[in-house]
Coordinates of C-alpha atoms and ligand atoms in Angstrom, one line a residue:
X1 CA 100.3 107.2 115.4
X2 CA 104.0 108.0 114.2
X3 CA 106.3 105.1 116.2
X4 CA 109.6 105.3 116.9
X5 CA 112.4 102.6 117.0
X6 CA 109.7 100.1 116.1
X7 CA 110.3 96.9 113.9
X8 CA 108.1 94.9 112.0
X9 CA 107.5 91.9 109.7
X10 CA 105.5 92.1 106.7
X11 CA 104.7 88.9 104.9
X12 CA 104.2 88.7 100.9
X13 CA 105.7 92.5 100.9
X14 CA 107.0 92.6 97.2
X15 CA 103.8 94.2 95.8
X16 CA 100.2 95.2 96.2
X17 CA 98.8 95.3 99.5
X18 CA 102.2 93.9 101.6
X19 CA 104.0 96.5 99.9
X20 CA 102.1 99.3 100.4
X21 CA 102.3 98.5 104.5
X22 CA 105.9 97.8 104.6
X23 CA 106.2 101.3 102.8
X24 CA 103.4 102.8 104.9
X25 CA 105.0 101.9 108.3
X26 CA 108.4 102.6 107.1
X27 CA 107.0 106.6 106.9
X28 CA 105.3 106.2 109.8
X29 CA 109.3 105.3 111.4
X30 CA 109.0 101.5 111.6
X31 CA 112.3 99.3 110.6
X32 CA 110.8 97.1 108.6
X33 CA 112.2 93.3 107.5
X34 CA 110.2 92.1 104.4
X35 CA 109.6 88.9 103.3
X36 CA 108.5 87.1 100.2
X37 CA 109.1 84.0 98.6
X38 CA 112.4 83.9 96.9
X39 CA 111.4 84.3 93.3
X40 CA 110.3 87.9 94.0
X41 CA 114.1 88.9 94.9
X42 CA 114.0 92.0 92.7
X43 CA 110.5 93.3 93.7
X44 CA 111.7 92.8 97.0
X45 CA 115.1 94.6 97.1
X46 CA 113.3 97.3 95.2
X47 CA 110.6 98.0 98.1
X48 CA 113.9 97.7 100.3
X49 CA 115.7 100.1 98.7
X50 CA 112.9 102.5 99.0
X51 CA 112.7 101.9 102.8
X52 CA 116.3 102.7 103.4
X53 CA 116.0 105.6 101.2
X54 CA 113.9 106.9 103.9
X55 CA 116.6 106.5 106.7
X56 CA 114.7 103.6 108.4
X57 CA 116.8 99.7 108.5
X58 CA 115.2 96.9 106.9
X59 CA 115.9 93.7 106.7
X60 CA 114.7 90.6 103.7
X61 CA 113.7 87.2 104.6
X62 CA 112.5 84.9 102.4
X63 CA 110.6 82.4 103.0
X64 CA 107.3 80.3 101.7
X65 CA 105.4 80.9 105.0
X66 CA 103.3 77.6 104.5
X67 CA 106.6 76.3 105.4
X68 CA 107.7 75.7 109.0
X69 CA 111.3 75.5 109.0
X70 CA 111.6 78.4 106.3
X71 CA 109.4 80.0 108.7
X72 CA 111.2 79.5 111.5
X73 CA 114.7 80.9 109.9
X74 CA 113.0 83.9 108.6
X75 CA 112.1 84.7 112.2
X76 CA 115.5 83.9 113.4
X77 CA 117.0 86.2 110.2
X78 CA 114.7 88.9 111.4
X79 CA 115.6 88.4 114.9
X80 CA 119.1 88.4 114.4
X81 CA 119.1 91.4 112.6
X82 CA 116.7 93.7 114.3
X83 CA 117.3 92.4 118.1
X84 CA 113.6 92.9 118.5
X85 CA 110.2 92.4 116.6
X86 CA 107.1 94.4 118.0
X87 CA 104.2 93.7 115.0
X88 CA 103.7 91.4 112.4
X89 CA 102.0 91.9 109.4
X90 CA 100.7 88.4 108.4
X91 CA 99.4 89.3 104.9
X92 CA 100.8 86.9 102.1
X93 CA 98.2 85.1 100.9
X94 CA 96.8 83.5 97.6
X95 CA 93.9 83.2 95.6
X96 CA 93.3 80.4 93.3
X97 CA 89.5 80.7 91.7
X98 CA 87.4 78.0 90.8
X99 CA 83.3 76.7 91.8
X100 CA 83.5 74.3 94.4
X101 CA 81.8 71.4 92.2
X102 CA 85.0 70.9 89.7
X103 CA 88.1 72.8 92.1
X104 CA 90.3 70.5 92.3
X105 CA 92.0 69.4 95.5
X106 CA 95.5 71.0 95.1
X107 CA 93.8 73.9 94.5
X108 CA 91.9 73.8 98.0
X109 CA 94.8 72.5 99.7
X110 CA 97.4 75.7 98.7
X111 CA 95.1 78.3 99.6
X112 CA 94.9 76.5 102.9
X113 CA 97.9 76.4 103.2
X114 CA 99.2 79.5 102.9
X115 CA 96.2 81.8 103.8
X116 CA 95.5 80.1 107.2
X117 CA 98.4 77.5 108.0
X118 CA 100.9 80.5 106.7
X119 CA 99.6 82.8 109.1
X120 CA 99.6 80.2 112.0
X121 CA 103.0 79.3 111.2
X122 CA 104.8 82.7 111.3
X123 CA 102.8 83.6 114.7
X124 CA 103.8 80.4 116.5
X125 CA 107.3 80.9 115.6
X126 CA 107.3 84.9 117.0
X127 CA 105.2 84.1 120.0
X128 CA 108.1 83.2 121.8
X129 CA 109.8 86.4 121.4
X130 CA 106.9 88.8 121.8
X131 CA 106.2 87.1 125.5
X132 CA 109.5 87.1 126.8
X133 CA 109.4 91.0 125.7
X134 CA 105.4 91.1 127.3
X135 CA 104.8 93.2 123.7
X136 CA 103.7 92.1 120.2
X137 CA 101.1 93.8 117.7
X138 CA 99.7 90.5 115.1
X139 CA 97.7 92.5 112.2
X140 CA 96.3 89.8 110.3
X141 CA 95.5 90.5 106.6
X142 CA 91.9 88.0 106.4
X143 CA 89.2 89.7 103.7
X144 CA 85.7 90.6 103.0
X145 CA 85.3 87.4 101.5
X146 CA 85.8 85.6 104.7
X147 CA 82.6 87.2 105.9
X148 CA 80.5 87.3 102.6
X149 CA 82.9 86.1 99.3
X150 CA 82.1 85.6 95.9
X151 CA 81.1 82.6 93.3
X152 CA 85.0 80.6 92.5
X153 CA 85.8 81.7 95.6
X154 CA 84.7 79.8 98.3
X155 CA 87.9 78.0 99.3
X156 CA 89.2 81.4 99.8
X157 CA 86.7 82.6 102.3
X158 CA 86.9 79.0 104.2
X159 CA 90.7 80.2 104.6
X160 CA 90.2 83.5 105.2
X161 CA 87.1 82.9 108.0
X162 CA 90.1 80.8 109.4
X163 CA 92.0 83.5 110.0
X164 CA 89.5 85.4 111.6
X165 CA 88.4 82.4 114.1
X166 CA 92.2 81.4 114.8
X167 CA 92.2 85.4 115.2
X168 CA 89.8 85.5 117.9
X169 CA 91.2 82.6 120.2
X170 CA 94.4 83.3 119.5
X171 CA 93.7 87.1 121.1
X172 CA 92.4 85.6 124.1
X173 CA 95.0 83.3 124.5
X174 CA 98.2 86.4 124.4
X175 CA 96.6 89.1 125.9
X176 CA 97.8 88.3 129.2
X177 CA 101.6 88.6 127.7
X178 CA 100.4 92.3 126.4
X179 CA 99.9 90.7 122.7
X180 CA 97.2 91.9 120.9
X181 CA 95.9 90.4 117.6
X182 CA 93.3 91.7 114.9
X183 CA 92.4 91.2 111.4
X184 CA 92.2 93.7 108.9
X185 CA 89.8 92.5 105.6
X186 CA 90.3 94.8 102.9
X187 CA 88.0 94.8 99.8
X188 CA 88.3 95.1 96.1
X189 CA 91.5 96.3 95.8
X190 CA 93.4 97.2 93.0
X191 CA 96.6 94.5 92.8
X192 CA 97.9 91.7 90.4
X193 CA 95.0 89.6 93.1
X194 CA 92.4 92.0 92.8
X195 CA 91.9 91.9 89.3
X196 CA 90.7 88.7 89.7
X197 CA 87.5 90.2 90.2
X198 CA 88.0 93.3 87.8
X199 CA 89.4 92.2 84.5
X200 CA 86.0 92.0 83.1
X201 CA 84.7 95.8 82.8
X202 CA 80.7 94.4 83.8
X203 CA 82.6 92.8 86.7
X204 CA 84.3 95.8 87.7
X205 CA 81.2 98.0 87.2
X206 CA 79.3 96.1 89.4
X207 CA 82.0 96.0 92.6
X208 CA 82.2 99.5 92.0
X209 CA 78.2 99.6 92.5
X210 CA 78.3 97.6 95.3
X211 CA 80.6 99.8 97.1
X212 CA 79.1 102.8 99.0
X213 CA 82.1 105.1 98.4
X214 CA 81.6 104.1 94.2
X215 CA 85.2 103.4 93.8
X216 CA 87.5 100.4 93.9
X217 CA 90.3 100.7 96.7
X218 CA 94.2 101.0 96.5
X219 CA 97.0 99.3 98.2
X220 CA 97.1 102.4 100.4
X221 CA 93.3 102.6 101.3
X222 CA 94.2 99.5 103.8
X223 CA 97.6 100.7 105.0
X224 CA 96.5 103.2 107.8
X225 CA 93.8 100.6 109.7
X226 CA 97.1 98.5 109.7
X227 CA 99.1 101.1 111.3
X228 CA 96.6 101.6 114.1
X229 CA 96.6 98.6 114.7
X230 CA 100.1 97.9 115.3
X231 CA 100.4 101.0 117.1
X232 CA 99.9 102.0 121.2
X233 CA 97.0 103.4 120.2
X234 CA 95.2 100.2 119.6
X235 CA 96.4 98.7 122.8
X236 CA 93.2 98.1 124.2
X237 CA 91.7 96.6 121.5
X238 CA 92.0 92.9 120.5
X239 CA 90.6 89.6 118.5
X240 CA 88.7 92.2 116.1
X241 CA 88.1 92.0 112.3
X242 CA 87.4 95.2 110.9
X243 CA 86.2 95.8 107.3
X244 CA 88.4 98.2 105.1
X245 CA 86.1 98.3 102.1
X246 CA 84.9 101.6 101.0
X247 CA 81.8 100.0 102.0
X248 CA 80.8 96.5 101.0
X249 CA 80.0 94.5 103.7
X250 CA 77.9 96.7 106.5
X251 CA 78.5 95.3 109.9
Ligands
NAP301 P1 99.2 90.0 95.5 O1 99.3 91.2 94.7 O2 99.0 88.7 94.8 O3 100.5 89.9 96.4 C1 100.7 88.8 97.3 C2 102.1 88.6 97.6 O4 102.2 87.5 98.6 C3 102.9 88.3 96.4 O5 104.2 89.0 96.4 C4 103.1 86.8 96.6 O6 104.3 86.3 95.9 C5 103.3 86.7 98.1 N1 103.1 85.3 98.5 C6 102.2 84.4 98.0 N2 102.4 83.2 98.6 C7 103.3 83.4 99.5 C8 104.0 82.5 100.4 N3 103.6 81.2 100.5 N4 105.0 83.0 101.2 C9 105.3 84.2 101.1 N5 104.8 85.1 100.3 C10 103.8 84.7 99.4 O7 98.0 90.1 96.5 P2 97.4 91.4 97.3 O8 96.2 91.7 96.6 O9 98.4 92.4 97.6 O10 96.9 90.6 98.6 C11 97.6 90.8 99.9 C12 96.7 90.2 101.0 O11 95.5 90.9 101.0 C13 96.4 88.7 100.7 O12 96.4 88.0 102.0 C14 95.0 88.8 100.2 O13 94.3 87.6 100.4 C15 94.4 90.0 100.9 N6 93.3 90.6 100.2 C16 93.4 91.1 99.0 C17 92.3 91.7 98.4 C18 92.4 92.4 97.0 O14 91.3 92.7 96.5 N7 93.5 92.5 96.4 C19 91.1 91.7 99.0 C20 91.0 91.2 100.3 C21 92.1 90.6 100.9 P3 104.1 85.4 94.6 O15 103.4 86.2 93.6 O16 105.5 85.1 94.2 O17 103.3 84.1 95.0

């Protein structure tokens, strides 16, 4: 699955999950352009200085992908720079916890918005580009909790079943232009998000119990579904969600 002169985008890339993938595809001999939302400059130009370390171009764009126009110039920034874009990683996201009785509408609202309008935004500003080339690879980053989810969580698994519907329809809508689109939904996974759900010890304990592989999953566990996806290897398959979860949710 190794790729040569092949460029990507990774969204929220300046730690956990995003990035382990922009490192991951880096090795695997991506360029890779990185984006994040400007506060995270020096995370970001760290993870970049470990891609160029390994002979590969990258490229940062910020941008807060909830919003269009900065959307629309990182895509342009990226373009500019690279002359091409074959996969996007769509994997910034948040996670705001709170029961659905007392969560208050702001709360609801910015998950929304960056979960599932984020992801929507980036795609319909490279869609463009990936048809005139007839080429694109969308990995979208949704979760287990858009299938199952947890208690405080349910505005989170609204946005992430989002991405797994706008997923499916988007797939049949681009395959004609040799675009394929999936979803990758990782588990518990170890990151400043995760522990979320693993601060508390009993907490921890009992995702570790839940999981049929009995451990709790690094940024790295979800980086190699990724890669297939994007790859040629994948090319015949589209509009999937597939469950990286040490074994959680059995489907
Ligand atoms: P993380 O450690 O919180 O990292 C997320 C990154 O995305 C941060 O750098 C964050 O920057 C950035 N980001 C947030 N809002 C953004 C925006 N509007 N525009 C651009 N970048 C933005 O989270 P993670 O655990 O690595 O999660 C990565 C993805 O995996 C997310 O989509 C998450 O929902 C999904 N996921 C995670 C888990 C898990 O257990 N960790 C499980 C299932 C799915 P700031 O911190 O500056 O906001």
């Amino acid at each position: 699955m190794r790729s040569s002169n092949r460029t990507v985008l990774v969204t929220g890339a300046s730690r956990g999950i995003g990035a382990a993938i922009a490192l991951g595809l880096a090795r695997r001999g991506y360029d890779v352009a990185l984006n994040d939302i400007e506060r995270q400059k020096d995370a970001l130009s760290d993870v970049a200085g470990q891609i160029e370390a390994m002979g590969r171009r990258t490229v940062i764009a910020f941008a807060d992908v909830s919003r269009k126009g900065e959307v629309e110039a990182m895509v342009k920034t990226v373009a500019d720079s690279f002359g091409h874009i074959d996969a996007v990683v769509n994997n910034a996201g948040i996670l705001i916890a709170g029961e659905v009785e007392g969560l208050r509408e702001e709360y609801w609202d910015s998950v929304m918005d960056v979960n599932a309008k984020g992801t929507f935004l980036v795609i319909q500003a490279l869609l463009p580009l990936m048809k005139a080339r007839k080429y694109g690879r969308i990995v979208n980053i949704a979760s287990i909790g858009g299938k199952h989810g947890a208690p405080s969580q349910a505005h989170y698994s609204a946005s992430k079943a989002a991405v797994m519907g706008f997923t499916r329809v988007l797939a049949q809508e681009v395959g004609v232009d040799g675009i394929t689109a999936n979803c990758v939904c990782p588990g518990i996974i170890l990151t400043d998000m995760g522990r979320v759900n693993l601060d508390d010890p009993e907490v921890r304990n009992s995702w570790q119990e839940k999981t049929a592989i009995r451990r709790i999953g690094d940024p790295e566990d979800v980086v190699g579904t990724v890669a297939f996806f994007a790859s040629d290897d994948a090319g015949f398959i589209t509009g999937q969600s597939l469950n990286v979860d040490g074994g959680i949710v059995l489907s």
